[in-house]
C-alpha positions as semicolon CSV with decimal commas, in nm:
position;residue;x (nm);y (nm);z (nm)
1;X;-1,777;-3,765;-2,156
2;X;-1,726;-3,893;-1,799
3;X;-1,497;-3,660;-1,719
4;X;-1,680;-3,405;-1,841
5;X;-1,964;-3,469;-1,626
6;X;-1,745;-3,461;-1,368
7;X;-1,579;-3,102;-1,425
8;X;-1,909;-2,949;-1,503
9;X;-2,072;-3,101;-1,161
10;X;-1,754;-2,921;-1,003
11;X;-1,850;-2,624;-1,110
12;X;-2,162;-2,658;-0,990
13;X;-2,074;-2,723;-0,708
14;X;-1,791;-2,400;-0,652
15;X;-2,069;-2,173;-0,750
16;X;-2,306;-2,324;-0,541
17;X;-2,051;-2,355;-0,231
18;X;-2,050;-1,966;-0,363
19;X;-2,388;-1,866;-0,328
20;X;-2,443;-2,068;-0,017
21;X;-2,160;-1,810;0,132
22;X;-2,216;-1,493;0,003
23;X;-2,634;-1,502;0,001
24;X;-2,639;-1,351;0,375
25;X;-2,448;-1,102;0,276
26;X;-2,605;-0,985;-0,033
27;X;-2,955;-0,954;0,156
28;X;-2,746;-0,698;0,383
29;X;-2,633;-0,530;0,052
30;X;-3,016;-0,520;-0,054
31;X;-3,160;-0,385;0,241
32;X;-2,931;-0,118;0,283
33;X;-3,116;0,055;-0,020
34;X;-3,441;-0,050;0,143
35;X;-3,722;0,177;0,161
36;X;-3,866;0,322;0,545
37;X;-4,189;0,137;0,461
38;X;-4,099;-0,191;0,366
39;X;-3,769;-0,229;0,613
40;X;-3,874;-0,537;0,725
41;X;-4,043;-0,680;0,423
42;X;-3,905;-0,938;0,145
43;X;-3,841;-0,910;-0,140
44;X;-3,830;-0,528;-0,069
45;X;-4,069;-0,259;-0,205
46;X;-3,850;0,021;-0,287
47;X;-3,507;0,092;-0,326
48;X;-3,377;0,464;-0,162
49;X;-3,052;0,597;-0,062
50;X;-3,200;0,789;0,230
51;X;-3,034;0,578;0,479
52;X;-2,708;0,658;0,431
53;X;-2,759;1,026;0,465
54;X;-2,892;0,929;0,819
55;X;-2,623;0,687;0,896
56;X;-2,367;0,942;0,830
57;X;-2,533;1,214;1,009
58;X;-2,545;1,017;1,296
59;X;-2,249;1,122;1,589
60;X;-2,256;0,760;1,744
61;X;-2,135;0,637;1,388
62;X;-1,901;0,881;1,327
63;X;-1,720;0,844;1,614
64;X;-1,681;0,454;1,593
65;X;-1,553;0,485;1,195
66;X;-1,301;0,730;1,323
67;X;-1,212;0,547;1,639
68;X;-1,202;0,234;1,431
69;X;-0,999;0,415;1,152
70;X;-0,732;0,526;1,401
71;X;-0,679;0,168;1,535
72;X;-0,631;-0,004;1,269
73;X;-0,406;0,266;1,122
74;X;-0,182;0,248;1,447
75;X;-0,195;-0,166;1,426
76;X;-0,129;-0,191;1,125
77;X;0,184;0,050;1,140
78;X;0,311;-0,147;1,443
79;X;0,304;-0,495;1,266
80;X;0,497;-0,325;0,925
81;X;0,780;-0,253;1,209
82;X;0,804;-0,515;1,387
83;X;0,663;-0,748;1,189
84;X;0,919;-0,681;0,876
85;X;1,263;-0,673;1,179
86;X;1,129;-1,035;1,273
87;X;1,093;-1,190;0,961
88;X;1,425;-1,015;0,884
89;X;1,601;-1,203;1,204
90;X;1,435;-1,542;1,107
91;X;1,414;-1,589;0,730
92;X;1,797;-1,685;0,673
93;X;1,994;-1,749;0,983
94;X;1,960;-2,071;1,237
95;X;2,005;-2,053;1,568
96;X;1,898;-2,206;1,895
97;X;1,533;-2,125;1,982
98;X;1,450;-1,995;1,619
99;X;1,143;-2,282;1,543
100;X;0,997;-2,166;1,899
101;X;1,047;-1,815;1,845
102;X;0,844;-1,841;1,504
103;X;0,620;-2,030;1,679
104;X;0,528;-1,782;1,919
105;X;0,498;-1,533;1,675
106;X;0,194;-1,695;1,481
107;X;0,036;-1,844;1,767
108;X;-0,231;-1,536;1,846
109;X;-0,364;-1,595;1,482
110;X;-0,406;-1,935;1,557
111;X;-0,553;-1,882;1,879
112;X;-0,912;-1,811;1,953
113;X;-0,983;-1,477;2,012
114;X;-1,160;-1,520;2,281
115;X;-0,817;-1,692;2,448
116;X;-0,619;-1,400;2,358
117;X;-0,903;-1,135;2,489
118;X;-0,871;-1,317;2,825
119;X;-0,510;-1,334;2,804
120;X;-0,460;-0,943;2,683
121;X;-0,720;-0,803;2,970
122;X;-0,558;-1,020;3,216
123;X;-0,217;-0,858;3,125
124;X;-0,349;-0,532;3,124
125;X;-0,512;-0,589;3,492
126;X;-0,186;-0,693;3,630
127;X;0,010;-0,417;3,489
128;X;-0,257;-0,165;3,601
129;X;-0,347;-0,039;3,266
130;X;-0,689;0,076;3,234
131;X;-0,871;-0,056;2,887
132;X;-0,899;0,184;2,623
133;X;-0,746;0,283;2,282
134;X;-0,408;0,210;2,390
135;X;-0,513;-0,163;2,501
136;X;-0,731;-0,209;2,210
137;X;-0,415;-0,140;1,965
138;X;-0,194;-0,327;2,157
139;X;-0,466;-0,576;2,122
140;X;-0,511;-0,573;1,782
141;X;-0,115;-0,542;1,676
142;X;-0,056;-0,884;1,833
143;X;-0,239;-1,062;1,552
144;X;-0,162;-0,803;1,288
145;X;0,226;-0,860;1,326
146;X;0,143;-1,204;1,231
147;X;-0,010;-1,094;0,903
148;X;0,263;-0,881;0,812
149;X;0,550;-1,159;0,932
150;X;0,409;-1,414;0,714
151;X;0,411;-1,192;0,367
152;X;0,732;-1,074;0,407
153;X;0,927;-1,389;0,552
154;X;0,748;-1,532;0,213
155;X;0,892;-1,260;0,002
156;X;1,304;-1,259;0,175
157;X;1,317;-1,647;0,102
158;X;1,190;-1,604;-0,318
159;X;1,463;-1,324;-0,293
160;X;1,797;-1,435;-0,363
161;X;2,083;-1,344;-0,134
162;X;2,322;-1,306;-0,438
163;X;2,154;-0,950;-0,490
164;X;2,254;-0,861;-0,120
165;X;2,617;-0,977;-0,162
166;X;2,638;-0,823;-0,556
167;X;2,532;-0,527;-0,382
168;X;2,787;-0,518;-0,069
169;X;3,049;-0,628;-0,333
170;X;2,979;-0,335;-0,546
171;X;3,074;-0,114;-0,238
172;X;2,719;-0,031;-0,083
173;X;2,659;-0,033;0,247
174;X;2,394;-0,154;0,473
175;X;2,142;0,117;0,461
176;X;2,205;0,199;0,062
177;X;2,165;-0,233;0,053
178;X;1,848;-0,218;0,209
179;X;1,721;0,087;0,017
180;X;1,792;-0,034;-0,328
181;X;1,784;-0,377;-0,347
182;X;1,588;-0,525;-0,052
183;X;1,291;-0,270;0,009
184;X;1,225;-0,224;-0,346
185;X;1,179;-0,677;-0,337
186;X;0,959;-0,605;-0,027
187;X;0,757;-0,327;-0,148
188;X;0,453;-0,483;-0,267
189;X;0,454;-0,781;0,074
190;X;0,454;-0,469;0,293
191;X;0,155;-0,312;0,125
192;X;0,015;-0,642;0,066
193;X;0,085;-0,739;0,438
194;X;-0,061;-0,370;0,525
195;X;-0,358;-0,400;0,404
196;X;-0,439;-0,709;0,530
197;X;-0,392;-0,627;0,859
198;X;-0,577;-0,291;0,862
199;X;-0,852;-0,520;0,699
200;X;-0,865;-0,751;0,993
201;X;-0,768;-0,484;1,227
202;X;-1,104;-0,275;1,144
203;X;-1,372;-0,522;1,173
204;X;-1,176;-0,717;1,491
205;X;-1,485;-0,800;1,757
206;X;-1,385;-1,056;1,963
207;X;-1,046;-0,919;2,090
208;X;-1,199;-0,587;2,119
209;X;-1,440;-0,669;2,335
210;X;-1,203;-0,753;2,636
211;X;-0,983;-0,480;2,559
212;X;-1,180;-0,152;2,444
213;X;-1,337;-0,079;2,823
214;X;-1,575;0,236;2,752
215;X;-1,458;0,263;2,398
216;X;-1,657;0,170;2,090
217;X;-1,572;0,102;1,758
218;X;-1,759;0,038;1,434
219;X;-1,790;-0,359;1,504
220;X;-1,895;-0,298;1,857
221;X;-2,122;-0,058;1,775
222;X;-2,301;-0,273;1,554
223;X;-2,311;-0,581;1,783
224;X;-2,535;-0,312;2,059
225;X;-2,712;-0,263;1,738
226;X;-2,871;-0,606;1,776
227;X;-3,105;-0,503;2,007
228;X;-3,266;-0,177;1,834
229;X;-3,444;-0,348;1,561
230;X;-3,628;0,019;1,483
231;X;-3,233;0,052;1,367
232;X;-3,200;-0,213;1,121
233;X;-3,163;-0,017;0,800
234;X;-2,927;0,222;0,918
235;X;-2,726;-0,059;1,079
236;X;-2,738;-0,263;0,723
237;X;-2,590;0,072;0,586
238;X;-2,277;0,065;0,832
239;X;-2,236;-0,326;0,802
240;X;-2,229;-0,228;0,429
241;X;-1,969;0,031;0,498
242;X;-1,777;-0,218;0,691
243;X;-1,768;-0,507;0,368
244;X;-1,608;-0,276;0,166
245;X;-1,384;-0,135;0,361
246;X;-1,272;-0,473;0,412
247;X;-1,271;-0,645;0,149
248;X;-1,091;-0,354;-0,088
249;X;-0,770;-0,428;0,088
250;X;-0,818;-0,785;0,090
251;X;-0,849;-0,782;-0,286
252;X;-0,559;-0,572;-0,369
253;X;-0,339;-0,786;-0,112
254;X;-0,448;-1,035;-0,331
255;X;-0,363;-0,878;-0,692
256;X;-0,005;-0,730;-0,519
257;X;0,097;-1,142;-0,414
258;X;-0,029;-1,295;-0,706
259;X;0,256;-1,268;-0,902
260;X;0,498;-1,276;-0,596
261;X;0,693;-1,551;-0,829
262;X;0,819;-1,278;-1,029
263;X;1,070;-1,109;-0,741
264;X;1,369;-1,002;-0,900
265;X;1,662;-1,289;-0,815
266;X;1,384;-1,557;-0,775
267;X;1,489;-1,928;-0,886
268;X;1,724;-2,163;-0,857
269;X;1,995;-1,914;-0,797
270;X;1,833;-1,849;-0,442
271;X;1,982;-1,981;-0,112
């Protein structure tokens, strides 16, 4: 009976821990249906759809989705190169400076962002490059390579290397290796690492901020936003906008590495 008591106060607790999170957001959620009248009222009078027709006719908003759109496609292409050739040089072989080396290559996501804003405008300064979308991708791939690292260094060690030798054994040869036996094992920790780093490449704020100069993308755009309040339901529709384009990816990263036991060569036959 104890116990019992016990689990069900747990529970309680998780969906309380729950609510506590997710409340702010679902007030944003609400008042992006909100009617004109009642836009600053609770609980709200009206529900109406007419904001997003004005959000989306809007050029300022259109132009940060498609700026914002653009650099987190770019990012996140530039961490599924280089992220997948350094987790390919680290997962199996030793050699001097490899700890360091994998150090460096989380340390911007453990990093404030604020440190690596400083640090990325104060490279760009020295090297004479002026802010813009360039610097802001740059910006954004230095954390996104992490993302992408960290999936597929997780998926090369549950693969076994006997598949690789079988393979080279069998008379294939490097590229027909890689095309039939690895990338097929990799498949779903690229898109999986892909879409988590075009999630946290599109609503990125703090980096951004040091590195975008003139430019402005969707999460700048609603930080200016903070000081039109006669803007609040169309900016509720946009922070909407940005939630789901977020968290879509997020949650089919995390349906594709669920079941990342399941990789073909997986066990105890594994090196």
């Amino acid at each position: 009976m104890h116990s019992e008591r016990a689990s069900a106060g747990l529970r309680l607790a998780a969906w309380g821990g729950l609510v506590f999170l997710h409340f702010p957001i679902l007030i944003i959620v609400l008042y992006a249906f909100n009617t004109e009248d009642a836009a600053f009222s609770f609980p709200p009078r009206g529900l109406t759809l007419k904001w997003f027709s004005v959000a989306f006719s809007r050029p300022d908003v259109l132009q940060s989705i498609s700026l914002s759109l653009q650099v987190a496609c770019l990012a996140t292409l530039i961490a599924l190169v280089l992220g997948t050739l350094a987790s390919a040089a680290l997962y199996r072989r030793s050699f001097f400076g490899k700890q360091s080396l994998s150090l460096m290559l989380i340390l911007p996501i453990a990093l404030p962002g604020i440190i690596t804003g400083i640090a990325l405008l104060s490279a760009f300064k020295t090297l004479g490059i002026e802010p813009g979308i360039f610097t802001i991708v740059v910006g954004h791939a230095t954390f996104c390579v992490v993302i992408v690292y960290n999936n597929v260094i997780a998926r090369l060690r549950r693969t076994s290397y006997n598949l690789i030798e079988a393979s080279m054994d069998l008379g294939a040869d490097g590229w027909q290796t890689f095309r039939y036996i690895v990338l097929p094992n990799l498949g779903s920790a690229l898109l999986a690492g892909g879409m988590l780093a075009f999630a946290l490449s599109f609503d990125e704020i703090i980096v951004t901020t040091f590195t975008a100069g003139h430019e402005r993308t969707l999460p700048i755009w609603l930080l200016n936003q903070l000081s039109r309040p006669r803007d609040v339901p169309v900016t509720n529709v946009v922070a909407l906008l940005v939630m789901l384009v977020t968290m879509l990816p997020i949650l089919g990263a995390y349906y594709l590495t669920r079941s990342g036991e399941n990789v073909a060569g997986s066990g105890s036959g594994s090196r």
